[in-house]
mmCIF file of C-alpha atoms in Angstrom:
data_model
loop_
_atom_site.group_PDB
_atom_site.id
_atom_site.type_symbol
_atom_site.label_atom_id
_atom_site.label_comp_id
_atom_site.label_asym_id
_atom_site.label_seq_id
_atom_site.Cartn_x
_atom_site.Cartn_y
_atom_site.Cartn_z
ATOM 1 C CA MET A 33 -6.904 -21.935 29.048
ATOM 2 C CA VAL A 34 -8.706 -22.508 31.942
ATOM 3 C CA GLY A 35 -8.802 -19.276 34.241
ATOM 4 C CA ARG A 36 -7.021 -17.197 31.730
ATOM 5 C CA SER A 37 -8.199 -13.912 30.320
ATOM 6 C CA VAL A 38 -8.390 -12.963 26.665
ATOM 7 C CA VAL A 39 -7.494 -9.437 25.938
ATOM 8 C CA THR A 40 -6.204 -10.213 22.468
ATOM 9 C CA LEU A 41 -6.071 -13.419 20.505
ATOM 10 C CA ASP A 42 -2.165 -13.243 21.119
ATOM 11 C CA ASP A 43 -3.273 -14.451 24.448
ATOM 12 C CA ILE A 44 -4.069 -17.938 23.007
ATOM 13 C CA THR A 45 -2.189 -20.224 20.639
ATOM 14 C CA THR A 46 -3.249 -21.049 17.061
ATOM 15 C CA ALA A 47 -3.870 -24.599 18.025
ATOM 16 C CA GLN A 48 -6.234 -23.300 20.881
ATOM 17 C CA ILE A 49 -8.092 -21.151 18.387
ATOM 18 C CA GLN A 50 -8.456 -24.240 16.009
ATOM 19 C CA ASP A 51 -9.835 -26.076 19.145
ATOM 20 C CA LEU A 52 -12.254 -23.240 19.741
ATOM 21 C CA LEU A 53 -13.467 -23.405 15.833
ATOM 22 C CA LEU A 54 -13.936 -26.996 16.673
ATOM 23 C CA LYS A 55 -15.701 -26.576 19.763
ATOM 24 C CA ALA A 56 -18.046 -24.216 18.114
ATOM 25 C CA ARG A 57 -19.045 -26.781 15.315
ATOM 26 C CA TYR A 58 -19.633 -29.337 17.963
ATOM 27 C CA ILE A 59 -22.076 -26.856 19.754
ATOM 28 C CA ASP A 60 -24.025 -26.057 16.734
ATOM 29 C CA THR A 61 -24.732 -29.667 16.128
ATOM 30 C CA HIS A 62 -25.106 -30.769 19.511
ATOM 31 C CA ARG A 63 -27.406 -28.012 21.114
ATOM 32 C CA ALA A 64 -29.191 -30.356 23.613
ATOM 33 C CA GLN A 65 -26.149 -32.188 24.975
ATOM 34 C CA VAL A 66 -24.258 -28.942 25.598
ATOM 35 C CA SER A 67 -27.441 -27.098 27.268
ATOM 36 C CA HIS A 68 -26.277 -27.758 30.928
ATOM 37 C CA THR A 69 -22.551 -27.335 30.457
ATOM 38 C CA CYS A 70 -22.200 -24.346 32.550
ATOM 39 C CA ASP A 71 -25.061 -24.854 34.972
ATOM 40 C CA GLY A 72 -24.497 -22.779 38.052
ATOM 41 C CA ARG A 73 -22.040 -20.286 36.091
ATOM 42 C CA ILE A 74 -22.713 -16.713 36.115
ATOM 43 C CA LEU A 75 -21.346 -14.351 33.346
ATOM 44 C CA ALA A 76 -21.085 -10.508 33.922
ATOM 45 C CA THR A 77 -21.132 -8.262 30.775
ATOM 46 C CA LEU A 78 -19.778 -4.769 31.835
ATOM 47 C CA PHE A 79 -20.533 -2.727 28.753
ATOM 48 C CA TYR A 80 -19.391 0.873 29.121
ATOM 49 C CA GLU A 81 -20.517 1.667 25.474
ATOM 50 C CA PRO A 82 -23.518 0.842 23.441
ATOM 51 C CA SER A 83 -23.885 -2.681 22.032
ATOM 52 C CA THR A 84 -26.718 -4.707 20.680
ATOM 53 C CA ARG A 85 -24.892 -8.002 18.950
ATOM 54 C CA THR A 86 -21.806 -8.260 21.088
ATOM 55 C CA ARG A 87 -23.615 -7.958 24.500
ATOM 56 C CA LEU A 88 -26.503 -9.953 23.441
ATOM 57 C CA SER A 89 -24.328 -12.654 22.079
ATOM 58 C CA PHE A 90 -22.077 -13.053 25.217
ATOM 59 C CA GLU A 91 -25.108 -13.437 27.400
ATOM 60 C CA THR A 92 -27.165 -15.716 24.869
ATOM 61 C CA ALA A 93 -23.999 -17.830 24.778
ATOM 62 C CA MET A 94 -23.853 -18.149 28.697
ATOM 63 C CA LEU A 95 -27.780 -18.815 28.751
ATOM 64 C CA ARG A 96 -27.501 -21.461 26.160
ATOM 65 C CA LEU A 97 -24.886 -23.332 28.208
ATOM 66 C CA GLY A 98 -27.262 -23.378 31.287
ATOM 67 C CA GLY A 99 -25.685 -20.317 32.982
ATOM 68 C CA ASN A 100 -26.900 -16.967 34.133
ATOM 69 C CA VAL A 101 -25.809 -13.368 33.244
ATOM 70 C CA ILE A 102 -25.518 -10.085 35.349
ATOM 71 C CA GLY A 103 -24.178 -6.723 34.468
ATOM 72 C CA PHE A 104 -24.891 -3.143 32.680
ATOM 73 C CA ALA A 105 -25.440 -1.881 29.163
ATOM 74 C CA GLY A 106 -23.952 1.510 29.753
ATOM 75 C CA ALA A 107 -21.533 3.439 31.970
ATOM 76 C CA GLN A 108 -24.570 5.598 33.048
ATOM 77 C CA LEU A 109 -25.932 2.604 34.725
ATOM 78 C CA SER A 110 -22.985 1.481 36.859
ATOM 79 C CA SER A 111 -20.828 3.151 39.646
ATOM 80 C CA VAL A 112 -18.441 4.728 37.246
ATOM 81 C CA SER A 113 -20.778 7.490 37.107
ATOM 82 C CA LYS A 114 -19.888 8.017 40.624
ATOM 83 C CA GLY A 115 -16.240 7.968 39.698
ATOM 84 C CA GLU A 116 -15.362 4.324 40.588
ATOM 85 C CA SER A 117 -12.430 3.016 38.629
ATOM 86 C CA ILE A 118 -12.367 0.094 36.379
ATOM 87 C CA GLY A 119 -10.015 -1.853 38.751
ATOM 88 C CA ASP A 120 -12.132 -1.343 41.880
ATOM 89 C CA THR A 121 -15.246 -2.598 39.604
ATOM 90 C CA LEU A 122 -13.703 -5.429 38.508
ATOM 91 C CA LYS A 123 -12.139 -6.595 41.890
ATOM 92 C CA THR A 124 -15.898 -6.226 43.209
ATOM 93 C CA VAL A 125 -17.552 -7.927 40.218
ATOM 94 C CA SER A 126 -15.024 -10.854 40.548
ATOM 95 C CA ASN A 127 -16.672 -11.793 43.723
ATOM 96 C CA TYR A 128 -20.053 -12.152 42.074
ATOM 97 C CA VAL A 129 -19.343 -14.191 38.888
ATOM 98 C CA ASP A 130 -17.292 -16.822 36.883
ATOM 99 C CA VAL A 131 -16.267 -14.863 33.921
ATOM 100 C CA VAL A 132 -16.497 -11.149 32.642
ATOM 101 C CA ALA A 133 -17.054 -9.780 29.401
ATOM 102 C CA ILE A 134 -16.141 -6.011 29.201
ATOM 103 C CA ARG A 135 -16.446 -3.499 26.526
ATOM 104 C CA HIS A 136 -14.881 0.005 26.937
ATOM 105 C CA PRO A 137 -14.414 3.029 24.579
ATOM 106 C CA LYS A 138 -10.795 3.480 25.649
ATOM 107 C CA GLU A 139 -7.831 1.461 24.375
ATOM 108 C CA GLY A 140 -6.212 -0.766 27.223
ATOM 109 C CA ALA A 141 -9.240 -1.113 29.422
ATOM 110 C CA ALA A 142 -9.642 -4.647 28.977
ATOM 111 C CA LEU A 143 -5.930 -5.140 30.097
ATOM 112 C CA VAL A 144 -6.605 -2.960 33.120
ATOM 113 C CA ALA A 145 -9.596 -5.112 33.850
ATOM 114 C CA SER A 146 -7.804 -8.594 33.530
ATOM 115 C CA GLN A 147 -5.170 -7.358 35.670
ATOM 116 C CA ALA A 148 -7.642 -6.383 38.630
ATOM 117 C CA ALA A 149 -9.938 -9.258 38.269
ATOM 118 C CA SER A 150 -9.661 -12.606 40.034
ATOM 119 C CA VAL A 151 -11.756 -14.384 37.297
ATOM 120 C CA PRO A 152 -11.112 -14.683 33.624
ATOM 121 C CA VAL A 153 -12.109 -11.398 31.671
ATOM 122 C CA ILE A 154 -12.731 -11.459 27.692
ATOM 123 C CA ASN A 155 -12.510 -8.391 25.754
ATOM 124 C CA ALA A 156 -15.462 -7.437 23.992
ATOM 125 C CA GLY A 157 -13.854 -4.400 22.373
ATOM 126 C CA ASP A 158 -11.660 -1.749 23.679
ATOM 127 C CA GLY A 159 -11.784 1.541 21.761
ATOM 128 C CA GLY A 160 -10.224 1.342 18.480
ATOM 129 C CA HIS A 161 -7.713 -1.417 19.662
ATOM 130 C CA MET A 162 -8.989 -4.995 19.632
ATOM 131 C CA HIS A 163 -12.078 -7.140 19.604
ATOM 132 C CA PRO A 164 -10.801 -10.704 19.921
ATOM 133 C CA THR A 165 -14.259 -12.605 19.736
ATOM 134 C CA GLN A 166 -15.412 -10.687 16.872
ATOM 135 C CA THR A 167 -12.402 -12.239 14.975
ATOM 136 C CA LEU A 168 -13.247 -15.582 16.398
ATOM 137 C CA ALA A 169 -16.656 -15.190 14.764
ATOM 138 C CA ASP A 170 -14.875 -14.055 11.527
ATOM 139 C CA LEU A 171 -12.571 -17.031 11.505
ATOM 140 C CA ALA A 172 -15.333 -19.407 12.029
ATOM 141 C CA THR A 173 -17.282 -17.885 8.867
ATOM 142 C CA LEU A 174 -14.156 -18.330 6.761
ATOM 143 C CA LYS A 175 -13.682 -21.723 8.046
ATOM 144 C CA SER A 176 -17.269 -22.375 7.191
ATOM 145 C CA ARG A 177 -17.116 -20.803 3.634
ATOM 146 C CA PHE A 178 -13.812 -22.089 2.528
ATOM 147 C CA GLY A 179 -12.816 -24.724 4.927
ATOM 148 C CA ARG A 180 -9.634 -23.002 5.646
ATOM 149 C CA VAL A 181 -8.472 -19.399 6.966
ATOM 150 C CA THR A 182 -5.205 -19.461 4.982
ATOM 151 C CA ASP A 183 -4.667 -19.109 1.260
ATOM 152 C CA LEU A 184 -7.099 -16.208 0.735
ATOM 153 C CA THR A 185 -7.251 -12.790 -0.853
ATOM 154 C CA VAL A 186 -8.888 -10.786 1.843
ATOM 155 C CA GLY A 187 -10.346 -7.327 1.023
ATOM 156 C CA LEU A 188 -10.972 -4.954 4.042
ATOM 157 C CA CYS A 189 -13.039 -1.922 3.048
ATOM 158 C CA GLY A 190 -13.961 1.415 4.735
ATOM 159 C CA ASP A 191 -12.548 2.739 8.074
ATOM 160 C CA LEU A 192 -9.315 0.958 8.366
ATOM 161 C CA THR A 193 -8.088 3.582 10.886
ATOM 162 C CA PHE A 194 -10.540 2.965 13.888
ATOM 163 C CA GLY A 195 -11.889 -0.327 12.982
ATOM 164 C CA ARG A 196 -10.764 -2.565 15.856
ATOM 165 C CA THR A 197 -12.464 -5.720 14.183
ATOM 166 C CA VAL A 198 -9.967 -5.123 11.213
ATOM 167 C CA HIS A 199 -6.970 -4.693 13.263
ATOM 168 C CA SER A 200 -7.798 -7.874 15.144
ATOM 169 C CA LEU A 201 -8.680 -10.041 12.049
ATOM 170 C CA ILE A 202 -5.470 -8.859 10.239
ATOM 171 C CA GLU A 203 -3.312 -9.726 13.348
ATOM 172 C CA THR A 204 -4.826 -13.125 13.704
ATOM 173 C CA LEU A 205 -4.650 -14.198 9.994
ATOM 174 C CA CYS A 206 -1.067 -13.147 9.978
ATOM 175 C CA ARG A 207 -0.574 -15.856 12.688
ATOM 176 C CA PHE A 208 -1.898 -18.445 10.412
ATOM 177 C CA GLY A 209 -0.317 -16.772 7.295
ATOM 178 C CA ASN A 210 -0.652 -17.191 3.596
ATOM 179 C CA VAL A 211 -3.012 -14.233 3.209
ATOM 180 C CA HIS A 212 -2.899 -11.217 0.793
ATOM 181 C CA PHE A 213 -4.680 -8.356 2.192
ATOM 182 C CA VAL A 214 -6.181 -5.623 0.037
ATOM 183 C CA LEU A 215 -6.672 -2.550 2.082
ATOM 184 C CA VAL A 216 -9.409 -0.236 0.518
ATOM 185 C CA SER A 217 -9.750 2.992 2.173
ATOM 186 C CA PRO A 218 -9.815 6.824 1.745
ATOM 187 C CA GLU A 219 -6.573 8.587 2.601
ATOM 188 C CA GLU A 220 -7.912 9.790 5.863
ATOM 189 C CA LEU A 221 -8.894 6.409 6.959
ATOM 190 C CA LYS A 222 -5.864 4.161 6.121
ATOM 191 C CA THR A 223 -4.533 1.336 7.897
ATOM 192 C CA PRO A 224 -2.357 2.117 10.876
ATOM 193 C CA GLN A 225 1.546 1.808 10.295
ATOM 194 C CA TYR A 226 1.735 -0.774 13.195
ATOM 195 C CA VAL A 227 -0.990 -3.028 11.698
ATOM 196 C CA LEU A 228 1.029 -2.673 8.135
ATOM 197 C CA ASP A 229 4.180 -3.567 10.114
ATOM 198 C CA ARG A 230 2.506 -6.873 11.392
ATOM 199 C CA ILE A 231 1.819 -7.860 7.868
ATOM 200 C CA ASP A 232 5.407 -7.088 6.668
ATOM 201 C CA GLU A 233 6.866 -9.144 9.655
ATOM 202 C CA THR A 234 5.035 -12.226 8.230
ATOM 203 C CA ALA A 235 6.918 -13.685 5.314
ATOM 204 C CA SER A 236 3.853 -15.356 3.832
ATOM 205 C CA CYS A 237 1.688 -12.526 3.906
ATOM 206 C CA SER A 238 1.267 -9.118 1.778
ATOM 207 C CA TYR A 239 -0.737 -6.173 1.224
ATOM 208 C CA THR A 240 -1.860 -3.784 -1.320
ATOM 209 C CA GLU A 241 -3.478 -0.259 -0.646
ATOM 210 C CA VAL A 242 -6.077 1.130 -2.862
ATOM 211 C CA LYS A 243 -8.833 3.858 -2.794
ATOM 212 C CA ASP A 244 -11.157 2.220 -5.406
ATOM 213 C CA LEU A 245 -13.194 -0.919 -4.307
ATOM 214 C CA VAL A 246 -14.511 -1.772 -7.878
ATOM 215 C CA SER A 247 -10.939 -2.058 -9.244
ATOM 216 C CA VAL A 248 -10.163 -4.665 -7.073
ATOM 217 C CA ILE A 249 -13.241 -6.478 -6.233
ATOM 218 C CA GLY A 250 -13.032 -8.969 -8.712
ATOM 219 C CA ASP A 251 -9.614 -10.525 -7.223
ATOM 220 C CA LEU A 252 -11.039 -10.985 -3.689
ATOM 221 C CA ASP A 253 -12.092 -14.168 -2.051
ATOM 222 C CA VAL A 254 -13.347 -12.340 1.061
ATOM 223 C CA LEU A 255 -14.523 -8.675 1.365
ATOM 224 C CA TYR A 256 -14.708 -7.406 4.628
ATOM 225 C CA MET A 257 -16.866 -4.232 4.754
ATOM 226 C CA THR A 258 -16.862 -1.847 7.625
ATOM 227 C CA ARG A 259 -18.939 1.247 8.762
ATOM 228 C CA VAL A 260 -17.372 4.734 9.065
ATOM 229 C CA GLN A 261 -17.673 5.039 12.954
ATOM 230 C CA LYS A 262 -19.233 8.591 13.914
ATOM 231 C CA GLU A 263 -18.141 7.672 17.609
ATOM 232 C CA ARG A 264 -14.551 7.732 16.673
ATOM 233 C CA PHE A 265 -14.608 11.364 15.240
ATOM 234 C CA PHE A 266 -13.648 14.505 16.636
ATOM 235 C CA ASN A 267 -15.008 16.454 13.809
ATOM 236 C CA GLU A 268 -18.702 15.962 12.687
ATOM 237 C CA ASP A 269 -18.108 17.406 9.280
ATOM 238 C CA ASP A 270 -15.050 14.694 8.628
ATOM 239 C CA TYR A 271 -17.607 11.953 9.540
ATOM 240 C CA LEU A 272 -20.280 13.334 7.361
ATOM 241 C CA ARG A 273 -17.856 13.540 4.422
ATOM 242 C CA LEU A 274 -16.581 10.250 4.761
ATOM 243 C CA ARG A 275 -19.425 7.854 5.692
ATOM 244 C CA ASP A 276 -20.719 7.270 2.255
ATOM 245 C CA THR A 277 -17.261 6.787 0.536
ATOM 246 C CA TYR A 278 -17.813 3.206 -0.046
ATOM 247 C CA ILE A 279 -21.357 1.450 -0.696
ATOM 248 C CA LEU A 280 -21.613 -2.081 -1.660
ATOM 249 C CA ASP A 281 -24.676 -2.809 -3.959
ATOM 250 C CA ALA A 282 -25.776 -5.548 -6.196
ATOM 251 C CA GLU A 283 -24.325 -3.843 -9.200
ATOM 252 C CA LYS A 284 -20.875 -3.765 -7.682
ATOM 253 C CA LEU A 285 -21.392 -7.406 -6.322
ATOM 254 C CA LYS A 286 -21.651 -8.598 -9.976
ATOM 255 C CA LEU A 287 -17.966 -7.864 -10.482
ATOM 256 C CA SER A 288 -16.884 -10.152 -7.744
ATOM 257 C CA LYS A 289 -16.233 -14.114 -7.825
ATOM 258 C CA PRO A 290 -19.395 -16.248 -7.265
ATOM 259 C CA SER A 291 -17.594 -17.769 -4.209
ATOM 260 C CA MET A 292 -16.556 -14.381 -2.559
ATOM 261 C CA ALA A 293 -18.023 -14.032 0.971
ATOM 262 C CA VAL A 294 -18.895 -10.508 2.092
ATOM 263 C CA LEU A 295 -18.501 -9.968 5.782
ATOM 264 C CA HIS A 296 -19.353 -7.150 8.056
ATOM 265 C CA PRO A 297 -18.963 -6.855 11.921
ATOM 266 C CA LEU A 298 -22.309 -4.831 12.196
ATOM 267 C CA PRO A 299 -24.015 -2.720 12.645
ATOM 268 C CA ARG A 300 -24.198 -1.549 9.120
ATOM 269 C CA VAL A 301 -25.486 1.975 8.172
ATOM 270 C CA ASN A 302 -25.637 2.246 4.612
ATOM 271 C CA GLU A 303 -22.339 0.811 3.631
ATOM 272 C CA ILE A 304 -23.971 -2.630 2.263
ATOM 273 C CA ALA A 305 -27.243 -2.064 0.356
ATOM 274 C CA VAL A 306 -30.357 -3.998 1.386
ATOM 275 C CA ASP A 307 -30.287 -5.503 -1.997
ATOM 276 C CA VAL A 308 -27.088 -7.591 -1.057
ATOM 277 C CA ASP A 309 -28.730 -9.557 1.747
ATOM 278 C CA LYS A 310 -30.298 -12.122 -0.502
ATOM 279 C CA ASP A 311 -27.207 -12.793 -2.326
ATOM 280 C CA PRO A 312 -25.346 -16.072 -1.558
ATOM 281 C CA ARG A 313 -22.297 -14.121 -1.033
ATOM 282 C CA ALA A 314 -23.389 -12.162 1.850
ATOM 283 C CA ALA A 315 -22.354 -13.733 5.059
ATOM 284 C CA TYR A 316 -22.739 -11.109 7.670
ATOM 285 C CA PHE A 317 -25.773 -12.744 9.390
ATOM 286 C CA GLU A 318 -24.018 -16.011 9.446
ATOM 287 C CA GLN A 319 -20.981 -14.090 11.232
ATOM 288 C CA VAL A 320 -23.647 -13.216 14.021
ATOM 289 C CA ARG A 321 -24.731 -16.904 14.743
ATOM 290 C CA ASN A 322 -20.934 -17.914 14.510
ATOM 291 C CA GLY A 323 -20.324 -15.283 17.046
ATOM 292 C CA MET A 324 -22.671 -16.859 19.516
ATOM 293 C CA LEU A 325 -21.291 -20.323 19.005
ATOM 294 C CA MET A 326 -17.589 -19.290 19.324
ATOM 295 C CA ARG A 327 -18.376 -17.262 22.568
ATOM 296 C CA MET A 328 -20.093 -20.558 23.829
ATOM 297 C CA ALA A 329 -16.869 -22.239 23.146
ATOM 298 C CA LEU A 330 -14.888 -19.864 24.646
ATOM 299 C CA GLU A 331 -16.976 -19.275 28.015
ATOM 300 C CA SER A 332 -17.174 -22.666 28.621
ATOM 301 C CA THR A 333 -13.469 -23.233 28.104
ATOM 302 C CA LEU A 334 -12.194 -20.223 30.239
ATOM 303 C CA VAL A 335 -14.323 -21.575 33.088
ATOM 304 C CA GLY A 336 -13.065 -25.118 32.691
ATOM 305 C CA ASP A 337 -16.540 -26.757 31.973
ATOM 306 C CA GLU A 338 -16.119 -29.540 29.555
ATOM 307 C CA LEU A 339 -18.663 -29.902 26.744
ATOM 308 C CA PRO A 340 -20.501 -33.355 27.240
ATOM 309 C CA GLY A 341 -19.394 -35.594 24.422
ATOM 310 C CA TYR A 342 -16.909 -33.390 22.918
ATOM 311 C CA ALA A 343 -13.539 -34.988 23.484
ATOM 312 C CA ALA A 344 -14.843 -38.329 21.907
ATOM 313 C CA TRP A 345 -16.292 -36.614 18.847
ATOM 314 C CA ALA A 346 -13.248 -34.429 18.441
ATOM 315 C CA ASN A 347 -11.219 -37.653 18.326
ATOM 316 C CA LYS A 348 -13.187 -38.826 15.673
ATOM 317 C CA GLU A 349 -13.012 -35.642 13.591
ATOM 318 C CA GLU A 350 -9.248 -35.898 13.601
ATOM 319 C CA LEU A 351 -9.437 -39.374 12.291
ATOM 320 C CA VAL A 352 -11.407 -38.587 9.201
#
């Protein structure tokens, strides 16, 4: 993976994803040992749209590895406001840094960036398309909760049309196989056909589309909640009408399995009530932590810096 870009998780194999999951676990328990892994490295975070968790997570990951960070947190803060193309920005920034994380509101922008750059580019979200590092955080959370990412019934609820995190997760779980997806949404925010086709192409995966969360919540191992994203709507009336369609609260949660995990890519608006936060099934803040760990694993891997002690530790883990 050294020197390669990650625009979608299709850019890396399932074996490499498993290795990143193992690296994240090692990093979590060996913070001091890995704290100088990326000494002298520089990450650029080029965020053309607002972000809190994703940008800070990428930056914290590099800082915890001993590297440094440059970048911008809004298109208005960059030369794009003067008309500079993404390609020219990446060709320029490649001269300064070792790796780039880019977020952009337009689908395909990360691919364009990766083609122009001479250093690895990580897609931190491109429009309604893909969000691979969020999916890595999701997988790490499933792994920590269930010890596996297969043989699960996964409910995805809310905005399934524009939710790039949903599309990425479904795509990747299909690669591992043996997952039943329960797709919960209003008619206007249904899962795109190309995503349904991807499930159909996987013999060991299947899906059910429903409109009522309460009717299926008791069947789920995982409930992945999403917010209705105002920025994806052209008509504010449609947004206001649909934003409160699904709200998970303590009463609905009583209908679920004690072992169910509630995930959310965050930020939430009101689709998960605050009274859910203290429930042991709530895993969304755990996702945030896992996201940082997975980005530490990914950044160090792409720039070719080995985690001190990891190889010997991983060999022992395989023997257990």
